[in-house]
mmCIF file of C-alpha atoms in Angstrom:
data_model
loop_
_atom_site.group_PDB
_atom_site.id
_atom_site.type_symbol
_atom_site.label_atom_id
_atom_site.label_comp_id
_atom_site.label_asym_id
_atom_site.label_seq_id
_atom_site.Cartn_x
_atom_site.Cartn_y
_atom_site.Cartn_z
ATOM 1 C CA MET A 1 -5.911 11.722 41.102
ATOM 2 C CA HIS A 2 -7.822 13.810 43.655
ATOM 3 C CA ILE A 3 -9.506 16.913 42.284
ATOM 4 C CA ASN A 4 -10.904 19.362 44.814
ATOM 5 C CA LEU A 5 -12.779 22.366 43.431
ATOM 6 C CA SER A 6 -14.215 23.518 46.751
ATOM 7 C CA GLY A 7 -14.593 27.282 46.862
ATOM 8 C CA LYS A 8 -14.835 27.570 43.067
ATOM 9 C CA THR A 9 -17.951 28.657 41.194
ATOM 10 C CA ALA A 10 -18.583 27.140 37.767
ATOM 11 C CA LEU A 11 -21.043 28.119 35.067
ATOM 12 C CA VAL A 12 -21.898 25.403 32.546
ATOM 13 C CA THR A 13 -24.041 26.625 29.680
ATOM 14 C CA GLY A 14 -26.569 24.248 28.187
ATOM 15 C CA SER A 15 -26.278 21.998 31.219
ATOM 16 C CA THR A 16 -29.795 20.591 31.481
ATOM 17 C CA GLN A 17 -28.989 17.444 29.491
ATOM 18 C CA GLY A 18 -26.330 15.480 27.623
ATOM 19 C CA ILE A 19 -22.695 16.516 27.830
ATOM 20 C CA GLY A 20 -23.488 19.706 29.737
ATOM 21 C CA LEU A 21 -25.360 17.837 32.467
ATOM 22 C CA ALA A 22 -22.508 15.309 32.763
ATOM 23 C CA ILE A 23 -19.990 18.149 33.096
ATOM 24 C CA ALA A 24 -22.101 19.840 35.748
ATOM 25 C CA LYS A 25 -22.284 16.561 37.663
ATOM 26 C CA GLY A 26 -18.523 16.060 37.447
ATOM 27 C CA LEU A 27 -17.772 19.566 38.692
ATOM 28 C CA ALA A 28 -20.341 19.326 41.503
ATOM 29 C CA SER A 29 -18.914 15.943 42.545
ATOM 30 C CA SER A 30 -15.515 17.639 42.864
ATOM 31 C CA GLY A 31 -16.905 20.241 45.246
ATOM 32 C CA ALA A 32 -17.547 23.196 42.941
ATOM 33 C CA ARG A 33 -20.599 25.412 43.241
ATOM 34 C CA VAL A 34 -22.220 24.831 39.857
ATOM 35 C CA ALA A 35 -24.624 27.120 38.017
ATOM 36 C CA ILE A 36 -27.036 25.126 35.873
ATOM 37 C CA ASN A 37 -28.128 26.911 32.706
ATOM 38 C CA GLY A 38 -30.793 26.308 30.116
ATOM 39 C CA ARG A 39 -33.365 28.362 28.258
ATOM 40 C CA SER A 40 -36.358 27.374 30.397
ATOM 41 C CA ALA A 41 -36.801 27.482 34.153
ATOM 42 C CA THR A 42 -38.537 24.093 33.982
ATOM 43 C CA SER A 43 -35.634 22.291 32.324
ATOM 44 C CA VAL A 44 -33.127 23.943 34.662
ATOM 45 C CA GLN A 45 -35.095 22.924 37.742
ATOM 46 C CA ARG A 46 -35.381 19.359 36.454
ATOM 47 C CA ALA A 47 -31.597 19.197 36.054
ATOM 48 C CA VAL A 48 -31.004 20.733 39.485
ATOM 49 C CA ASP A 49 -33.347 18.186 41.084
ATOM 50 C CA HIS A 50 -31.561 15.340 39.292
ATOM 51 C CA LEU A 51 -28.109 16.491 40.386
ATOM 52 C CA ALA A 52 -29.230 17.152 43.939
ATOM 53 C CA ALA A 53 -30.490 13.573 44.114
ATOM 54 C CA THR A 54 -27.342 12.015 42.620
ATOM 55 C CA VAL A 55 -24.476 14.125 44.029
ATOM 56 C CA ASP A 56 -24.124 14.213 47.816
ATOM 57 C CA GLY A 57 -23.921 17.771 49.085
ATOM 58 C CA ALA A 58 -24.184 19.299 45.625
ATOM 59 C CA ASN A 59 -24.018 23.100 45.695
ATOM 60 C CA LEU A 60 -26.182 24.201 42.781
ATOM 61 C CA VAL A 61 -27.524 27.472 41.384
ATOM 62 C CA SER A 62 -30.381 27.767 38.885
ATOM 63 C CA VAL A 63 -29.604 30.218 36.076
ATOM 64 C CA PRO A 64 -32.280 29.971 33.382
ATOM 65 C CA ALA A 65 -31.432 32.238 30.425
ATOM 66 C CA ASP A 66 -30.771 32.124 26.693
ATOM 67 C CA VAL A 67 -27.018 32.763 26.641
ATOM 68 C CA THR A 68 -27.039 33.080 22.856
ATOM 69 C CA THR A 69 -28.446 36.614 23.284
ATOM 70 C CA ASP A 70 -27.100 39.799 24.858
ATOM 71 C CA GLU A 71 -30.113 39.922 27.152
ATOM 72 C CA GLY A 72 -29.575 36.355 28.316
ATOM 73 C CA VAL A 73 -25.919 36.933 29.154
ATOM 74 C CA ALA A 74 -26.848 40.107 31.049
ATOM 75 C CA ALA A 75 -29.369 38.108 33.082
ATOM 76 C CA VAL A 76 -26.747 35.479 33.903
ATOM 77 C CA GLN A 77 -24.202 38.105 34.900
ATOM 78 C CA ALA A 78 -26.740 39.821 37.147
ATOM 79 C CA GLN A 79 -27.119 36.570 39.077
ATOM 80 C CA LEU A 80 -23.470 35.520 38.784
ATOM 81 C CA PRO A 81 -21.233 38.618 38.734
ATOM 82 C CA GLY A 82 -18.137 36.444 38.627
ATOM 83 C CA VAL A 83 -17.233 32.805 38.059
ATOM 84 C CA ASP A 84 -14.008 30.841 38.439
ATOM 85 C CA ILE A 85 -14.787 28.218 35.811
ATOM 86 C CA LEU A 86 -16.692 28.940 32.608
ATOM 87 C CA VAL A 87 -17.714 25.998 30.434
ATOM 88 C CA ASN A 88 -19.146 27.122 27.096
ATOM 89 C CA ASN A 89 -21.058 23.996 26.218
ATOM 90 C CA VAL A 90 -24.277 25.248 24.619
ATOM 91 C CA GLY A 91 -24.501 24.326 20.959
ATOM 92 C CA ILE A 92 -26.734 23.105 18.141
ATOM 93 C CA PHE A 93 -26.289 20.685 15.245
ATOM 94 C CA GLU A 94 -28.372 19.262 12.423
ATOM 95 C CA ALA A 95 -27.896 17.320 9.224
ATOM 96 C CA VAL A 96 -28.517 19.452 6.108
ATOM 97 C CA PRO A 97 -27.091 18.927 2.598
ATOM 98 C CA ALA A 98 -24.377 21.523 1.966
ATOM 99 C CA LEU A 99 -26.140 23.203 -0.953
ATOM 100 C CA GLU A 100 -29.354 23.560 1.060
ATOM 101 C CA ILE A 101 -27.881 25.508 4.001
ATOM 102 C CA ASP A 102 -29.310 29.023 3.694
ATOM 103 C CA ASP A 103 -27.842 32.260 5.027
ATOM 104 C CA GLU A 104 -30.039 32.244 8.100
ATOM 105 C CA ALA A 105 -28.763 28.798 9.115
ATOM 106 C CA TRP A 106 -25.149 29.927 8.682
ATOM 107 C CA ARG A 107 -25.837 32.950 10.923
ATOM 108 C CA ARG A 108 -27.727 30.902 13.504
ATOM 109 C CA PHE A 109 -24.927 28.356 13.890
ATOM 110 C CA PHE A 110 -22.333 31.102 14.253
ATOM 111 C CA GLU A 111 -24.473 32.983 16.796
ATOM 112 C CA VAL A 112 -25.151 29.937 18.974
ATOM 113 C CA ASN A 113 -21.951 27.912 18.676
ATOM 114 C CA VAL A 114 -19.338 30.666 18.427
ATOM 115 C CA LEU A 115 -20.562 34.100 19.449
ATOM 116 C CA SER A 116 -22.165 32.877 22.686
ATOM 117 C CA ALA A 117 -18.785 31.540 23.845
ATOM 118 C CA ALA A 118 -16.976 34.715 22.797
ATOM 119 C CA ARG A 119 -19.531 36.905 24.565
ATOM 120 C CA LEU A 120 -19.397 34.943 27.835
ATOM 121 C CA SER A 121 -15.601 34.800 27.732
ATOM 122 C CA ARG A 122 -15.503 38.575 27.263
ATOM 123 C CA THR A 123 -17.879 38.885 30.214
ATOM 124 C CA TYR A 124 -16.060 36.697 32.741
ATOM 125 C CA LEU A 125 -12.413 36.600 31.676
ATOM 126 C CA PRO A 126 -11.516 40.072 33.028
ATOM 127 C CA GLY A 127 -12.566 39.075 36.551
ATOM 128 C CA MET A 128 -10.562 35.855 36.344
ATOM 129 C CA ILE A 129 -7.492 37.780 35.200
ATOM 130 C CA GLU A 130 -7.933 40.261 38.029
ATOM 131 C CA ARG A 131 -8.074 37.408 40.556
ATOM 132 C CA SER A 132 -5.128 35.633 38.863
ATOM 133 C CA TRP A 133 -7.041 32.353 38.580
ATOM 134 C CA GLY A 134 -9.684 31.006 36.279
ATOM 135 C CA ARG A 135 -10.613 28.402 33.714
ATOM 136 C CA VAL A 136 -12.454 28.824 30.410
ATOM 137 C CA LEU A 137 -13.391 25.615 28.574
ATOM 138 C CA ASN A 138 -15.034 25.610 25.166
ATOM 139 C CA ILE A 139 -16.669 22.364 24.093
ATOM 140 C CA ALA A 140 -15.680 21.825 20.472
ATOM 141 C CA SER A 141 -16.034 18.759 18.267
ATOM 142 C CA ASP A 142 -14.152 16.443 15.963
ATOM 143 C CA SER A 143 -16.166 18.238 13.278
ATOM 144 C CA ALA A 144 -13.872 21.235 13.825
ATOM 145 C CA VAL A 145 -11.077 19.223 12.204
ATOM 146 C CA VAL A 146 -12.907 16.650 10.067
ATOM 147 C CA THR A 147 -15.679 18.674 8.430
ATOM 148 C CA PRO A 148 -18.774 16.448 8.123
ATOM 149 C CA VAL A 149 -20.299 16.633 4.667
ATOM 150 C CA GLU A 150 -23.787 16.318 6.147
ATOM 151 C CA MET A 151 -23.423 19.483 8.291
ATOM 152 C CA ILE A 152 -20.641 21.758 7.129
ATOM 153 C CA HIS A 153 -22.202 24.771 8.894
ATOM 154 C CA TYR A 154 -21.750 22.948 12.204
ATOM 155 C CA GLY A 155 -18.174 22.030 11.311
ATOM 156 C CA MET A 156 -17.450 25.660 10.445
ATOM 157 C CA SER A 157 -18.740 26.847 13.815
ATOM 158 C CA LYS A 158 -16.586 24.400 15.746
ATOM 159 C CA THR A 159 -13.492 25.284 13.701
ATOM 160 C CA ALA A 160 -14.115 28.932 14.552
ATOM 161 C CA LEU A 161 -14.465 27.999 18.222
ATOM 162 C CA LEU A 162 -10.920 26.597 18.219
ATOM 163 C CA ALA A 163 -9.646 29.944 16.944
ATOM 164 C CA VAL A 164 -11.675 31.813 19.567
ATOM 165 C CA THR A 165 -10.154 29.593 22.257
ATOM 166 C CA ARG A 166 -6.600 30.195 21.124
ATOM 167 C CA GLY A 167 -7.186 33.933 20.873
ATOM 168 C CA PHE A 168 -8.624 34.300 24.379
ATOM 169 C CA ALA A 169 -5.812 32.137 25.751
ATOM 170 C CA LYS A 170 -3.375 34.687 24.339
ATOM 171 C CA ALA A 171 -5.409 37.510 25.876
ATOM 172 C CA ALA A 172 -5.032 35.794 29.284
ATOM 173 C CA SER A 173 -1.301 35.171 28.824
ATOM 174 C CA GLY A 174 0.701 35.238 32.060
ATOM 175 C CA SER A 175 -2.361 35.821 34.238
ATOM 176 C CA GLY A 176 -2.777 32.406 35.840
ATOM 177 C CA VAL A 177 -5.966 31.886 33.815
ATOM 178 C CA THR A 178 -6.123 29.054 31.290
ATOM 179 C CA VAL A 179 -8.345 28.820 28.219
ATOM 180 C CA ASN A 180 -8.743 25.511 26.401
ATOM 181 C CA SER A 181 -11.105 23.701 24.095
ATOM 182 C CA VAL A 182 -12.170 20.084 24.377
ATOM 183 C CA ILE A 183 -12.673 18.260 21.088
ATOM 184 C CA ALA A 184 -15.493 15.832 21.767
ATOM 185 C CA GLY A 185 -15.909 12.886 19.430
ATOM 186 C CA PRO A 186 -19.235 11.273 18.482
ATOM 187 C CA THR A 187 -21.045 11.197 21.828
ATOM 188 C CA HIS A 188 -24.109 9.298 23.005
ATOM 189 C CA THR A 189 -26.795 11.838 23.884
ATOM 190 C CA ALA A 190 -30.514 12.031 23.204
ATOM 191 C CA GLY A 191 -29.875 14.612 20.497
ATOM 192 C CA VAL A 192 -27.292 12.386 18.832
ATOM 193 C CA GLU A 193 -29.717 9.466 18.876
ATOM 194 C CA ASP A 194 -32.138 11.627 16.869
ATOM 195 C CA PHE A 195 -29.271 12.633 14.552
ATOM 196 C CA VAL A 196 -28.241 8.999 14.022
ATOM 197 C CA TYR A 197 -31.770 8.112 13.010
ATOM 198 C CA GLN A 198 -31.693 10.917 10.425
ATOM 199 C CA LEU A 199 -28.898 9.009 8.703
ATOM 200 C CA VAL A 200 -29.787 5.321 9.185
ATOM 201 C CA ASP A 201 -32.924 3.177 9.009
ATOM 202 C CA LYS A 202 -35.359 4.397 11.689
ATOM 203 C CA ALA A 203 -36.674 0.856 12.108
ATOM 204 C CA LEU A 204 -33.349 -0.450 13.451
ATOM 205 C CA PRO A 205 -32.949 -1.116 17.193
ATOM 206 C CA TRP A 206 -30.606 1.410 18.830
ATOM 207 C CA ASP A 207 -27.584 -0.911 19.144
ATOM 208 C CA GLN A 208 -27.751 -1.785 15.452
ATOM 209 C CA ALA A 209 -28.418 1.813 14.446
ATOM 210 C CA GLN A 210 -25.393 3.018 16.411
ATOM 211 C CA ARG A 211 -23.183 0.323 14.871
ATOM 212 C CA GLN A 212 -24.343 1.160 11.340
ATOM 213 C CA PHE A 213 -23.845 4.892 11.968
ATOM 214 C CA MET A 214 -20.265 4.370 13.154
ATOM 215 C CA ILE A 215 -19.409 2.074 10.232
ATOM 216 C CA GLU A 216 -20.972 4.232 7.526
ATOM 217 C CA HIS A 217 -20.555 7.780 8.844
ATOM 218 C CA ARG A 218 -17.739 7.708 11.429
ATOM 219 C CA PRO A 219 -15.449 4.867 10.254
ATOM 220 C CA GLN A 220 -12.327 6.752 11.446
ATOM 221 C CA SER A 221 -13.238 6.141 15.099
ATOM 222 C CA LEU A 222 -10.723 3.892 16.825
ATOM 223 C CA LEU A 223 -13.106 3.442 19.735
ATOM 224 C CA GLN A 224 -15.765 2.107 17.335
ATOM 225 C CA ARG A 225 -18.579 3.198 19.617
ATOM 226 C CA LEU A 226 -20.177 6.421 20.726
ATOM 227 C CA ILE A 227 -18.479 8.153 23.650
ATOM 228 C CA GLU A 228 -20.449 8.508 26.877
ATOM 229 C CA PRO A 229 -20.979 12.079 28.175
ATOM 230 C CA GLU A 230 -19.176 11.255 31.420
ATOM 231 C CA GLU A 231 -16.022 10.543 29.428
ATOM 232 C CA ILE A 232 -16.084 14.103 28.070
ATOM 233 C CA ALA A 233 -16.820 15.443 31.552
ATOM 234 C CA ASN A 234 -13.739 13.748 33.005
ATOM 235 C CA MET A 235 -11.458 15.814 30.757
ATOM 236 C CA VAL A 236 -13.336 19.023 31.562
ATOM 237 C CA VAL A 237 -13.074 18.445 35.311
ATOM 238 C CA TYR A 238 -9.328 17.855 35.016
ATOM 239 C CA LEU A 239 -8.806 20.985 32.905
ATOM 240 C CA SER A 240 -10.867 22.949 35.437
ATOM 241 C CA SER A 241 -8.558 21.950 38.254
ATOM 242 C CA PRO A 242 -5.250 23.336 39.560
ATOM 243 C CA LEU A 243 -3.639 20.149 38.221
ATOM 244 C CA ALA A 244 -3.970 21.511 34.674
ATOM 245 C CA SER A 245 -2.243 24.821 35.419
ATOM 246 C CA ALA A 246 0.297 24.440 32.579
ATOM 247 C CA THR A 247 -2.249 23.545 29.891
ATOM 248 C CA THR A 248 -3.631 26.539 28.002
ATOM 249 C CA GLY A 249 -4.442 27.518 24.453
ATOM 250 C CA GLY A 250 -4.925 23.858 23.638
ATOM 251 C CA ALA A 251 -7.467 21.742 21.807
ATOM 252 C CA LEU A 252 -7.554 18.501 23.777
ATOM 253 C CA ARG A 253 -9.207 15.501 22.192
ATOM 254 C CA VAL A 254 -11.706 13.161 23.794
ATOM 255 C CA ASP A 255 -12.673 11.783 20.432
ATOM 256 C CA GLY A 256 -12.104 8.046 20.625
ATOM 257 C CA GLY A 257 -9.228 8.410 18.168
ATOM 258 C CA TYR A 258 -11.558 9.823 15.533
ATOM 259 C CA VAL A 259 -9.263 12.626 14.363
ATOM 260 C CA ASP A 260 -6.396 11.041 12.415
ATOM 261 C CA SER A 261 -3.576 13.035 13.993
ATOM 262 C CA ILE A 262 -0.649 12.344 16.304
ATOM 263 C CA LEU A 263 -0.925 15.839 17.796
ATOM 264 C CA PRO A 264 -3.486 16.679 20.480
#
C-alpha cells in the first residue's frame, strides 16, 4: 500500500517522544510536512534533529508550545494558520488509587487529555471543512473501554475523548473531512516503563517486568506483549491518507486484542 502525503501539513501534538514521535516519523516518511510540538524548545529541537537524521528529506517545523492552554494553542495557530492533518496525541497518565484522586487531578486530566483535543479541533476543523479535505485523529486508549482500576481518572478522560471524536465527526459530516480516534493498547514507551515499575518489583530486569505487568495487570491482551509505538503510527498514517476516505467517526483499535469486543 503506497501512501503519499506530499503537499499535506500535519500537526502532531506531544511529538517529542514515544507514540507522538513515531507518528511524526511515519507522516514525514510519507511525504507530509510535519509540525513537531512539545512544551519546551529544547525537546522539540531534539526531536526535529532526530527525525531529520532518520527520515530522508523530512520536511519539519518546530512548534514549541503548551497546547493544553489557550495561550499555547494561539501560539501554534500563529505559526500554523491551517493544517491538513491534526493528530491530538498529547496526554498524561499516572497510577493513583481511586479514592485518592482529588478534584485537581480530575480537572487536570480532563484539561490535558480531552479539552486540548477539543480546542485544537475547534481551531483547525473549520479550515479543513472549507477546503473540503482534512483529517483529525485523536489518540485514545484501551482504558477508554476497559477502565483501569489503578487510574480511573485517565480512563474517564479517554472515554470522553471517544465522545469528542464522534461529535466532531458529525460536525464535519459531508465535508470530505474525517475525524477518528485510535484506541492504542499497552504501548512500550519510556513513560510506560516508569508506569510498569510503579506496579511491579523495581528490581526486575525490563523483560521480566514487562512480562509480569502483562500477566498481572493486562491479562486480556491477545498479543501478550507491549505494542511498539511504530505499530500505532502505522494506523495513524493510514487514517491520515486518502485511502481512508470512507472511515470517519470511528474508534479504531490498535490494542493487541486487549479490548474483548468483536466490533472495532
